[in-house]
PDB file of C-alpha atoms in Angstrom:
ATOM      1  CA  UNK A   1      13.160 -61.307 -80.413  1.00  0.00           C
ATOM      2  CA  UNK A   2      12.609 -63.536 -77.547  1.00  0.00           C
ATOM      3  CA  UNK A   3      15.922 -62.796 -76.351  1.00  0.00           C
ATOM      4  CA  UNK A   4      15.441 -58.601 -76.159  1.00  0.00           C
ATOM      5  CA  UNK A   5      11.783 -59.661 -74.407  1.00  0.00           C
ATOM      6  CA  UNK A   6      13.862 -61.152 -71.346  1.00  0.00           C
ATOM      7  CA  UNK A   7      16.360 -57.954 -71.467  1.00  0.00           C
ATOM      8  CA  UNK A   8      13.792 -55.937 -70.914  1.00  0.00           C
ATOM      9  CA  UNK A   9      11.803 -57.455 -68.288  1.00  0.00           C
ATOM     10  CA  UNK A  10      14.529 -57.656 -66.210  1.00  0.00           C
ATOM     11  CA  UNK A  11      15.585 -54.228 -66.984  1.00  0.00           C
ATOM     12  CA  UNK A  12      12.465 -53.094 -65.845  1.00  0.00           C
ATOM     13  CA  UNK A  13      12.448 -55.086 -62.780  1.00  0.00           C
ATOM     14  CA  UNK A  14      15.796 -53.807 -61.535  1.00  0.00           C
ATOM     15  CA  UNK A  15      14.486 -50.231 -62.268  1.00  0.00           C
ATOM     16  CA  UNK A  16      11.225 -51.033 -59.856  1.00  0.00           C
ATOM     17  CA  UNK A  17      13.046 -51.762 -56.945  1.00  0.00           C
ATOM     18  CA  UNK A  18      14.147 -48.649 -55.732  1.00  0.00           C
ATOM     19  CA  UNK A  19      10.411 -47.165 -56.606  1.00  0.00           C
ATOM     20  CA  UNK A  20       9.017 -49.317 -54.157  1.00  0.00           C
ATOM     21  CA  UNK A  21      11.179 -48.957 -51.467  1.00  0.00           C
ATOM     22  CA  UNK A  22      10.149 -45.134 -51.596  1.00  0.00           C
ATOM     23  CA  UNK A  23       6.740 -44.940 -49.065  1.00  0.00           C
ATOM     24  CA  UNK A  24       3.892 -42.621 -49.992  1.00  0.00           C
ATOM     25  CA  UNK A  25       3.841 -40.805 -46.711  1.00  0.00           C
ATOM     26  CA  UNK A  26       7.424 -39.470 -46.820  1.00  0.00           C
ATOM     27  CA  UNK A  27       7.923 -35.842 -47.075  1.00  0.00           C
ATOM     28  CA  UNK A  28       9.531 -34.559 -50.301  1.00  0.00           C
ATOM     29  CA  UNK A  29      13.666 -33.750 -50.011  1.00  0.00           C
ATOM     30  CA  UNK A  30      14.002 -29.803 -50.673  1.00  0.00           C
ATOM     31  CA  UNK A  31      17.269 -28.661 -50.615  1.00  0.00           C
ATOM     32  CA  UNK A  32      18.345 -26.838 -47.447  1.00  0.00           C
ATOM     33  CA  UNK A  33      17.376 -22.660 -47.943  1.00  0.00           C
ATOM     34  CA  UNK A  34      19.502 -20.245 -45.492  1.00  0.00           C
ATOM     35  CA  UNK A  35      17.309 -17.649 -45.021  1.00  0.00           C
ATOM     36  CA  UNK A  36      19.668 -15.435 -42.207  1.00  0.00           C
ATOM     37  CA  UNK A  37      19.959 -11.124 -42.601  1.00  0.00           C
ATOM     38  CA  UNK A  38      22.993  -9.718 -42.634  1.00  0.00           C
ATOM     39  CA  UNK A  39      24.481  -7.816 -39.097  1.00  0.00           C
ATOM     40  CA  UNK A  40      23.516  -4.903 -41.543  1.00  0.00           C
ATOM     41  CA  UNK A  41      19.792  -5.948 -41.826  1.00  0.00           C
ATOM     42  CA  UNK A  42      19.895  -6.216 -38.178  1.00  0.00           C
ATOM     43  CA  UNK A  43      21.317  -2.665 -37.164  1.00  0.00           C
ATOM     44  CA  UNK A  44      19.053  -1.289 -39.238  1.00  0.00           C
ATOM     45  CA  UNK A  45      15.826  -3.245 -37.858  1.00  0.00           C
ATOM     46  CA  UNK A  46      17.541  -2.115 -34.689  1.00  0.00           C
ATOM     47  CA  UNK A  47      17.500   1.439 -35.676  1.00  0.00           C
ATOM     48  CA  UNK A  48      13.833   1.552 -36.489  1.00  0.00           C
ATOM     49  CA  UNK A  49      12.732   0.160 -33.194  1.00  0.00           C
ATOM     50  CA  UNK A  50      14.704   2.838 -31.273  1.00  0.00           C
ATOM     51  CA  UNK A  51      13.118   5.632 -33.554  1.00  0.00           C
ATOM     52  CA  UNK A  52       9.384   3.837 -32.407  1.00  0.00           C
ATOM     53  CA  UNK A  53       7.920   5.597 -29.710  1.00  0.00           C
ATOM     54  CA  UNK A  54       6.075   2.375 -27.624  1.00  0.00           C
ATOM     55  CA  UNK A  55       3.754   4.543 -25.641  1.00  0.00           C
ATOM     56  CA  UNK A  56       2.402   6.128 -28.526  1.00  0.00           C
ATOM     57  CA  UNK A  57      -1.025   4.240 -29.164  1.00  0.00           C
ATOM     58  CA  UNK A  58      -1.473   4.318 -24.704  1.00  0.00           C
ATOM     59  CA  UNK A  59      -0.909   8.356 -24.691  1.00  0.00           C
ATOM     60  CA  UNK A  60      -3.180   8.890 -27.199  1.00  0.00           C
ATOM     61  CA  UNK A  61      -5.918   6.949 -26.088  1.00  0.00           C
ATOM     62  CA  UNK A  62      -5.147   8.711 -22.780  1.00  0.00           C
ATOM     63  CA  UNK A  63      -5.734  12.184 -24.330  1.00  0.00           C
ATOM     64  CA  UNK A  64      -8.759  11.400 -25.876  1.00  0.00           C
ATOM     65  CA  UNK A  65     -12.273  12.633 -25.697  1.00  0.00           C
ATOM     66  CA  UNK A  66     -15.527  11.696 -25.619  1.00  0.00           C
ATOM     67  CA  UNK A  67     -17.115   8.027 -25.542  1.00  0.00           C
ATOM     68  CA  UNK A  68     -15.069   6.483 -27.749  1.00  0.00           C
ATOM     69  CA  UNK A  69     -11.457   8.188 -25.839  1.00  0.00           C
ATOM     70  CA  UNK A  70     -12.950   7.342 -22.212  1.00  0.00           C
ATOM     71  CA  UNK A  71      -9.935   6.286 -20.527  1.00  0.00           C
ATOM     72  CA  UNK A  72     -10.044   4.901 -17.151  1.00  0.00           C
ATOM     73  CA  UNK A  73      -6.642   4.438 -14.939  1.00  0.00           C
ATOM     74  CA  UNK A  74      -6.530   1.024 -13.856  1.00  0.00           C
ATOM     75  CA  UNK A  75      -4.098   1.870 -11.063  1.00  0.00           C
ATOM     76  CA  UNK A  76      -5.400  -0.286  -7.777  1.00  0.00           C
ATOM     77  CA  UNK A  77      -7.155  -3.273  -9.425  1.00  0.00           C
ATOM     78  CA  UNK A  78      -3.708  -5.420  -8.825  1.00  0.00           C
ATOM     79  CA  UNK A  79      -4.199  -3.888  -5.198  1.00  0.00           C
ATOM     80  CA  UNK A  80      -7.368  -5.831  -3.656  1.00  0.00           C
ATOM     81  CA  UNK A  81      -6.960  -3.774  -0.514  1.00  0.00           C
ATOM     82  CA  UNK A  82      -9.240  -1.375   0.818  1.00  0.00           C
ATOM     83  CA  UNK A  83      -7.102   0.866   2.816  1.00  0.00           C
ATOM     84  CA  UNK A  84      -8.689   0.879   6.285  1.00  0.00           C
ATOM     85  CA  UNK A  85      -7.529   0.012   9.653  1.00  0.00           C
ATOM     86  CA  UNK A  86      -8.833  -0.408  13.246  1.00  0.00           C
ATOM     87  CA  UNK A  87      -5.935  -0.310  15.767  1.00  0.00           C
ATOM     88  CA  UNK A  88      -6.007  -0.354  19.528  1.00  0.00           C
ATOM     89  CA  UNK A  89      -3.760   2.174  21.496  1.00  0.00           C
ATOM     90  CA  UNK A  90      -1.357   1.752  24.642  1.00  0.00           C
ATOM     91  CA  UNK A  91       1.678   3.270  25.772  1.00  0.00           C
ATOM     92  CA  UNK A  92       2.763   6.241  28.610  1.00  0.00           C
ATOM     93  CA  UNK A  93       0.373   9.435  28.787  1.00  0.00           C
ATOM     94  CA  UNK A  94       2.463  12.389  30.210  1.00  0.00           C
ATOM     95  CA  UNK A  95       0.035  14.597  31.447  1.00  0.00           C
ATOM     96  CA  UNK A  96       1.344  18.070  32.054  1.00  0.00           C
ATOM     97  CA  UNK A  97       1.751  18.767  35.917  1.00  0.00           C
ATOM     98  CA  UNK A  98      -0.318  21.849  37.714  1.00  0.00           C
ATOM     99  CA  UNK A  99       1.867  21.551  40.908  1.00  0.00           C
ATOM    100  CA  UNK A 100       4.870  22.273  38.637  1.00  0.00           C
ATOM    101  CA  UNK A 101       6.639  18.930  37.863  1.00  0.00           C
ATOM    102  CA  UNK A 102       7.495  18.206  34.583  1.00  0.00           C
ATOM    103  CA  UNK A 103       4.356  15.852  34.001  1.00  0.00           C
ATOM    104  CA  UNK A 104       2.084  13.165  35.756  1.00  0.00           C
ATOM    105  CA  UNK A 105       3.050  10.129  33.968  1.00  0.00           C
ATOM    106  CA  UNK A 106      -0.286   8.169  33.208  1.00  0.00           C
ATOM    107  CA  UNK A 107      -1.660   4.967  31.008  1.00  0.00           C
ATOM    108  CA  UNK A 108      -2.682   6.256  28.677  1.00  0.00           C
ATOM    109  CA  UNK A 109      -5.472   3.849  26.002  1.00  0.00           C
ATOM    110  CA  UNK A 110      -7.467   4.142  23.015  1.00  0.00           C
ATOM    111  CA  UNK A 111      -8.358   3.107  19.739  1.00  0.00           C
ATOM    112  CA  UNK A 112      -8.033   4.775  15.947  1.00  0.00           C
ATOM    113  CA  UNK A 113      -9.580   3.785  12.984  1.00  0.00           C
ATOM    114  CA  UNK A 114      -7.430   4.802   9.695  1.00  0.00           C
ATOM    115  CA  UNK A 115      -8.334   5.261   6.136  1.00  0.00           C
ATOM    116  CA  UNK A 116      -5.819   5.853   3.723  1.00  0.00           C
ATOM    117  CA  UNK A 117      -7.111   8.339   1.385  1.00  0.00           C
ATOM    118  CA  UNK A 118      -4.871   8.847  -0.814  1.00  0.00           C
ATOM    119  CA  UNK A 119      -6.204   5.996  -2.632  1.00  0.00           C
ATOM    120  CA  UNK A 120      -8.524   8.217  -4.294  1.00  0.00           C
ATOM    121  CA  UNK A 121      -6.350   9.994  -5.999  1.00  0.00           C
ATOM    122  CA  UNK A 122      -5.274   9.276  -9.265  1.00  0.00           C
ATOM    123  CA  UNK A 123      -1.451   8.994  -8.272  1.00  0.00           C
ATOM    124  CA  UNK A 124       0.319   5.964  -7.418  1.00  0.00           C
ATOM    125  CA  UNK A 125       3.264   7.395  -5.209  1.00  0.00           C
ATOM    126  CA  UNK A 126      -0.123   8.994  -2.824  1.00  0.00           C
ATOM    127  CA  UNK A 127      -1.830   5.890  -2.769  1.00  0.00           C
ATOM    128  CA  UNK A 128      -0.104   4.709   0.753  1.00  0.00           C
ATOM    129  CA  UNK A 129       1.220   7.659   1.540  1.00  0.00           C
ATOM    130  CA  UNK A 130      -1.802  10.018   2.292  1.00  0.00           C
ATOM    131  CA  UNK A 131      -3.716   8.843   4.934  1.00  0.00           C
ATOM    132  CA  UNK A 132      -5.589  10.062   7.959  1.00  0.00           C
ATOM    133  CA  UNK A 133      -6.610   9.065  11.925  1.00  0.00           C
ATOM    134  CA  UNK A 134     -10.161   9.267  13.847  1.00  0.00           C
ATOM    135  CA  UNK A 135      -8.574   8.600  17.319  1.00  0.00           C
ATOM    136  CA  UNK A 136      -9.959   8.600  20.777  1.00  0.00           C
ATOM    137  CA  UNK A 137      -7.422   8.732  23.746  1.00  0.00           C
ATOM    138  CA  UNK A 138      -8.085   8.495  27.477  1.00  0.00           C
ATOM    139  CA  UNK A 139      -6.253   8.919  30.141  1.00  0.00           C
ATOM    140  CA  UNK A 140      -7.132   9.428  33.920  1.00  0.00           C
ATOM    141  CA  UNK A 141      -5.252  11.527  37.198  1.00  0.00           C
ATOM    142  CA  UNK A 142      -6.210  11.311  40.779  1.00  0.00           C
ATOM    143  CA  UNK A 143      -4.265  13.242  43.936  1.00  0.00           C
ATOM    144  CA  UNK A 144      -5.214  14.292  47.448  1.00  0.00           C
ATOM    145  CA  UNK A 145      -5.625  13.410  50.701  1.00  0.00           C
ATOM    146  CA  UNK A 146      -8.185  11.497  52.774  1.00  0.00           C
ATOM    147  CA  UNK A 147     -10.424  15.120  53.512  1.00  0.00           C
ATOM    148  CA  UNK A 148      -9.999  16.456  50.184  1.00  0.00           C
ATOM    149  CA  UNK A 149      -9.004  14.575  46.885  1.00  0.00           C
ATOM    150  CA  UNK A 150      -9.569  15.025  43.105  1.00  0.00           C
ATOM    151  CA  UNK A 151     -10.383  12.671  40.029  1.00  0.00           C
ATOM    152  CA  UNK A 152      -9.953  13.627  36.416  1.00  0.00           C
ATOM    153  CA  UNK A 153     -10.691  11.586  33.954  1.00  0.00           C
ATOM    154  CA  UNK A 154      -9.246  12.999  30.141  1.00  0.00           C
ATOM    155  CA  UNK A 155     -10.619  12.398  26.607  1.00  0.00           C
ATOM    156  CA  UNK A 156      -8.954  13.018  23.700  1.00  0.00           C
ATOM    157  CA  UNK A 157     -10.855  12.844  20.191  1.00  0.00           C
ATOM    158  CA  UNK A 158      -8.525  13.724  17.630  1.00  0.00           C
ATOM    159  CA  UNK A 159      -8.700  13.717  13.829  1.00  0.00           C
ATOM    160  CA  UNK A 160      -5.365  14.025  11.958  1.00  0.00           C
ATOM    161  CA  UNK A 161      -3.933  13.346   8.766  1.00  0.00           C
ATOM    162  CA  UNK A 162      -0.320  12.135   7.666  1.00  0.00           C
ATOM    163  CA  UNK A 163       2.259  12.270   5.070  1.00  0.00           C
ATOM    164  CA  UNK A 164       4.590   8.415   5.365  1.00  0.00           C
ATOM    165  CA  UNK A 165       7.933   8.022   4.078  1.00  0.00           C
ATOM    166  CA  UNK A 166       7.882   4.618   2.499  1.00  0.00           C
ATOM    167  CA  UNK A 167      11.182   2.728   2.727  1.00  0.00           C
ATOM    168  CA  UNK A 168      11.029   1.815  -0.857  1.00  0.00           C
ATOM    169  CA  UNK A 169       8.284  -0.525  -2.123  1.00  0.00           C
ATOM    170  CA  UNK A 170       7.968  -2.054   1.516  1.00  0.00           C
ATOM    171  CA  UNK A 171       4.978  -2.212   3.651  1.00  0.00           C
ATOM    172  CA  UNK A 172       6.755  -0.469   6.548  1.00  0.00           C
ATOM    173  CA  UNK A 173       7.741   3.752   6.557  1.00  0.00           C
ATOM    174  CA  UNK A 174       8.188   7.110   8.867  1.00  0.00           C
ATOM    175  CA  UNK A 175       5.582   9.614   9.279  1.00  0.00           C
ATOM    176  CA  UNK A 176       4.541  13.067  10.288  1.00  0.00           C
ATOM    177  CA  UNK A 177       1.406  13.760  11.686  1.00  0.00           C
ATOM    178  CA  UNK A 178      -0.526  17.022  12.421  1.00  0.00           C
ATOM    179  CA  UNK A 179      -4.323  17.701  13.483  1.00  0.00           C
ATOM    180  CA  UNK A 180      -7.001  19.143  15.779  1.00  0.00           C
ATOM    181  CA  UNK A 181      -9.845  18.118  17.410  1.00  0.00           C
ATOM    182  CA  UNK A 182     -11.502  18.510  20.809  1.00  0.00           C
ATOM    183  CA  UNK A 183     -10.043  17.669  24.952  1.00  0.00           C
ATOM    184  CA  UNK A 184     -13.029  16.825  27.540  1.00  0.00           C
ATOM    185  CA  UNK A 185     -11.971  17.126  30.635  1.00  0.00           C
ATOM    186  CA  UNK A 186     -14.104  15.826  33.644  1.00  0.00           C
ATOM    187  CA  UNK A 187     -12.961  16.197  37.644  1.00  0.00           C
ATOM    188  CA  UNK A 188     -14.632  15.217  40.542  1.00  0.00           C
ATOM    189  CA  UNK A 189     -13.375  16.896  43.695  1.00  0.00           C
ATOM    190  CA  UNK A 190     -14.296  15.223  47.254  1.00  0.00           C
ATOM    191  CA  UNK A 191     -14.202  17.237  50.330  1.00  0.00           C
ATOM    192  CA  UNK A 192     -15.045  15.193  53.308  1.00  0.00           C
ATOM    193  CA  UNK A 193     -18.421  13.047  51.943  1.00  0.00           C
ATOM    194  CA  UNK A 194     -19.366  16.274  49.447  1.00  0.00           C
ATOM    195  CA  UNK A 195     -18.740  15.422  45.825  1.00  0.00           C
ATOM    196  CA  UNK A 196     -18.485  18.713  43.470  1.00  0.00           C
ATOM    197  CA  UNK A 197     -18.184  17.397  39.702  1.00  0.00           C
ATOM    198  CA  UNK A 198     -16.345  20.111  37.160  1.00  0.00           C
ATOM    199  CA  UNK A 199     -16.660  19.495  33.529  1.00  0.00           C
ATOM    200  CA  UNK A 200     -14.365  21.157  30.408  1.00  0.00           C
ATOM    201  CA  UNK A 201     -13.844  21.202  26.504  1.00  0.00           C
ATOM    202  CA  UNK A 202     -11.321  22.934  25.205  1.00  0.00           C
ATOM    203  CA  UNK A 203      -9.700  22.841  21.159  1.00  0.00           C
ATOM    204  CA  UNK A 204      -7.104  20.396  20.890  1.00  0.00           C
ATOM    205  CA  UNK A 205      -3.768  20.409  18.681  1.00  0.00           C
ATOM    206  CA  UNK A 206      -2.000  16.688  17.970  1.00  0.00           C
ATOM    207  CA  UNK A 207       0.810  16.662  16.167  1.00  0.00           C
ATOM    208  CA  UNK A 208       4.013  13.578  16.331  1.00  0.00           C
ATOM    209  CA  UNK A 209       5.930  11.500  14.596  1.00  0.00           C
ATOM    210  CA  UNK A 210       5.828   7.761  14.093  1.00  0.00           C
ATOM    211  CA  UNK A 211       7.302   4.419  12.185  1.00  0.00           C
ATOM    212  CA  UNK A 212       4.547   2.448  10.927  1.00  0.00           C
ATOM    213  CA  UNK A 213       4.009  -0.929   9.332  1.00  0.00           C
ATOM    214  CA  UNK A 214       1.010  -3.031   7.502  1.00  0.00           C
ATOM    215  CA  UNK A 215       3.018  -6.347   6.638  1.00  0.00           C
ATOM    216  CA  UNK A 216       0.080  -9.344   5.474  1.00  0.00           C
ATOM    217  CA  UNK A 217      -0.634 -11.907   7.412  1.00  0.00           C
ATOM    218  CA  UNK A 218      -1.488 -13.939   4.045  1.00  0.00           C
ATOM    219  CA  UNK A 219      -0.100 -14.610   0.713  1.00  0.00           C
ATOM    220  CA  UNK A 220      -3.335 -14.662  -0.523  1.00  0.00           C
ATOM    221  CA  UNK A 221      -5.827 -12.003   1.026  1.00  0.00           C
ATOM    222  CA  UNK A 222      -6.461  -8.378   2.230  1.00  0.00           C
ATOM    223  CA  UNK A 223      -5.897  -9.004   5.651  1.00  0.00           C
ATOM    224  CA  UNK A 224      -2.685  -7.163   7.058  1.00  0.00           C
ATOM    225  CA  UNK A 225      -1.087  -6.534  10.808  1.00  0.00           C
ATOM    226  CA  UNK A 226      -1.209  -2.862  11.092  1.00  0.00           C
ATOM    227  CA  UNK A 227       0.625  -1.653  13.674  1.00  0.00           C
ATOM    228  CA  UNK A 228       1.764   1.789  14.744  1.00  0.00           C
ATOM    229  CA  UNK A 229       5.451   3.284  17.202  1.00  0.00           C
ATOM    230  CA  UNK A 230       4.650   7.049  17.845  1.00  0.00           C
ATOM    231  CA  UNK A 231       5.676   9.996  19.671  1.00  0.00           C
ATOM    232  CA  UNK A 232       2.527  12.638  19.852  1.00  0.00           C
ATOM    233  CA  UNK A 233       2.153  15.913  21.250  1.00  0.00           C
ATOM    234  CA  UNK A 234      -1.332  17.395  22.610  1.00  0.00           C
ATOM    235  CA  UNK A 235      -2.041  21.010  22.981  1.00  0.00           C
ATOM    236  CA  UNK A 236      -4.661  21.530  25.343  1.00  0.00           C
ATOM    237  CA  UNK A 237      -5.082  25.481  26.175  1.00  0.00           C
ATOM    238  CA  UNK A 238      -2.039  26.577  27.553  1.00  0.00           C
ATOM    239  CA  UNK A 239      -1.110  22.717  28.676  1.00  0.00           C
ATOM    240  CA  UNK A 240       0.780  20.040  26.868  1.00  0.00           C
ATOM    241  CA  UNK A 241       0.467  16.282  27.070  1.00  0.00           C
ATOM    242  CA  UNK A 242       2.851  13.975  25.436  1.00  0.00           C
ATOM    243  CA  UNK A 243       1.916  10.792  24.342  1.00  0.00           C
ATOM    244  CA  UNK A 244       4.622   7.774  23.919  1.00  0.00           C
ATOM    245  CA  UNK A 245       3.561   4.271  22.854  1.00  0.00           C
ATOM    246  CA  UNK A 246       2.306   2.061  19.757  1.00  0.00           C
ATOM    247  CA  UNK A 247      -0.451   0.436  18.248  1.00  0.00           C
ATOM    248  CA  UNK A 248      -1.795  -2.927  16.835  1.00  0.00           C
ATOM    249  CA  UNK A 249      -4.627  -4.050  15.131  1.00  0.00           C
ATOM    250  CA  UNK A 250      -5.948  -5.342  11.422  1.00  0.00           C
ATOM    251  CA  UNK A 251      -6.144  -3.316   8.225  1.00  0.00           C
ATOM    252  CA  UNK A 252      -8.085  -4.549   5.208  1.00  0.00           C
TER     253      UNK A 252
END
C-alpha cells in the first residue's frame, strides 16, 4: 500500500510540471483559419461595384427641394481669393495724326482696377475666365511754333470686359477684350501771350488683345503679382489711337 502511495505522488508530480510552466496571461492556441474568396468571389464583388452609380446619393441631394434638399455649391471655398486687382499702366500711346502721319507716338499712363466676375457664377471653368476693367488712360500732345502752339492733354475712361484663354490650370492665359466708355479731350491753343482753351467728349470704343498672368507671391496667402502685355485699340469719332504696353500691380 505504501508502495502504490509513492507511485502516485510522483506520478502526479511529473504530470504538474508542464501545468506550471503554462503562464496565465498567454493567449489560447487556435488553429490557423484561412478565410480568403475565391478570384470568383472577387469578379463578382467587382461586378457589383461597377453596376453602383457613386454620385447617386450627391445628385439627389442636388435635385432636391425645400429646407431639408437646400443644396449649396461649395465651389470657391478651397479658393481664398477675392478676385480683384489694382494695376498701374505704361507703355507707347499712338495717337492718330491730324497732319496726316500715321500717328504721334506718345507715353501713354494709367491705372485699372479689375474684378473678375465670373466668380459669381455658379461655374467653375467662368470663375477666372470672365472678368472685367475700370481703366483710366492719359496721354498728352503738344506742336507749334514760338507765335502759335497747341497743348492737348487726352483722357481715356474705359470700362471693358474679357473672355481669357487659360493655358490649362495655370495662373497665366490670352485674352480678348471689347468695351466703351467716354474720350475727354482738352487743348489749349497759344497765339502770341492769348491763351484760348477748347474742351471735348466724345463715345469711346476699346477693344485688344492681351497675355495676362496672376502668379502668388506666397504659398500661403491671397496676395498675387498681377500683371498685364496688351495691344488695345481706341475709337474716338472718326480717329483711332492704339495703345501698346503692359501692366503690374497686386490682385487679392
Amino acid at each position: 500500500m505504501k508502495t502504490w502511495l509513492v507511485r502516485c505522488l510522483l506520478g502526479g508530480l511529473v504530470l504538474s510540471t508542464p501545468a506550471l510552466a503554462q503562464d496565465d496571461d498567454d493567449p489560447y492556441a487556435y488553429p490557423d483559419e484561412e478565410t480568403s474568396r475565391s478570384e470568383e468571389d472577387d469578379e463578382s464583388y467587382d461586378r457589383r461595384v461597377k453596376n453602383v452609380d457613386q454620385t447617386d446619393d450627391f445628385r439627389r441631394v442636388s435635385e432636391q427641394e425645400g429646407e431639408d434638399g437646400d443644396f449649396k455649391a461649395l465651389s470657391g471655398l478651397d479658393d481664398p481669393n477675392l478676385g480683384v486687382a489694382v494695376e498701374f499702366i505704361t507703355g507707347a500711346l499712338f495717337v492718330d495724326s491730324s497732319r496726316g502721319d500715321f500717328a504721334d507716338t506718345r507715353v501713354g499712363l494709367g491705372v485699372r482696377a479689375t474684378w473678375e466676375y465670373g466668380r459669381i457664377l455658379d461655374s467653375e471653368p467662368l470663375r477666372e475666365a470672365l472678368w472685367a476693367d475700370l481703366r483710366w488712360t492719359y496721354g498728352s500732345l503738344s506742336d507749334g511754333t514760338r507765335f502759335i502752339s497747341g497743348d492737348t492733354r487726352l483722357h481715356y475712361f474705359t470700362i471693358a470686359p474679357a473672355y481669357e484663354l487659360k493655358l490649362g490650370k495655370s495662373d497665366f492665359g490670352f485674352f480678348a477684350q471689347a468695351g466703351g466708355g467716354l474720350a475727354y479731350q482738352a487743348t489749349s491753343l497759344t497765339v502770341d501771350a492769348n491763351v484760348t482753351k477748347v474742351n471735348g467728349l466724345k463715345p469711346l470704343l476699346q477693344y485688344g488683345l492681351g497675355f495676362r498672368g496672376r502668379p502668388r507671391l506666397t504659398s500661403s496667402g491671397n496676395l498675387r503679382l498681377a500683371f498685364r502685355v496688351e495691344a488695345l485699340a481706341f475709337r474716338r469719332g472718326y480717329m483711332n489711337d492704339f495703345f501698346l504696353g503692359g501692366s503690374v500691380g497686386t490682385a487679392f
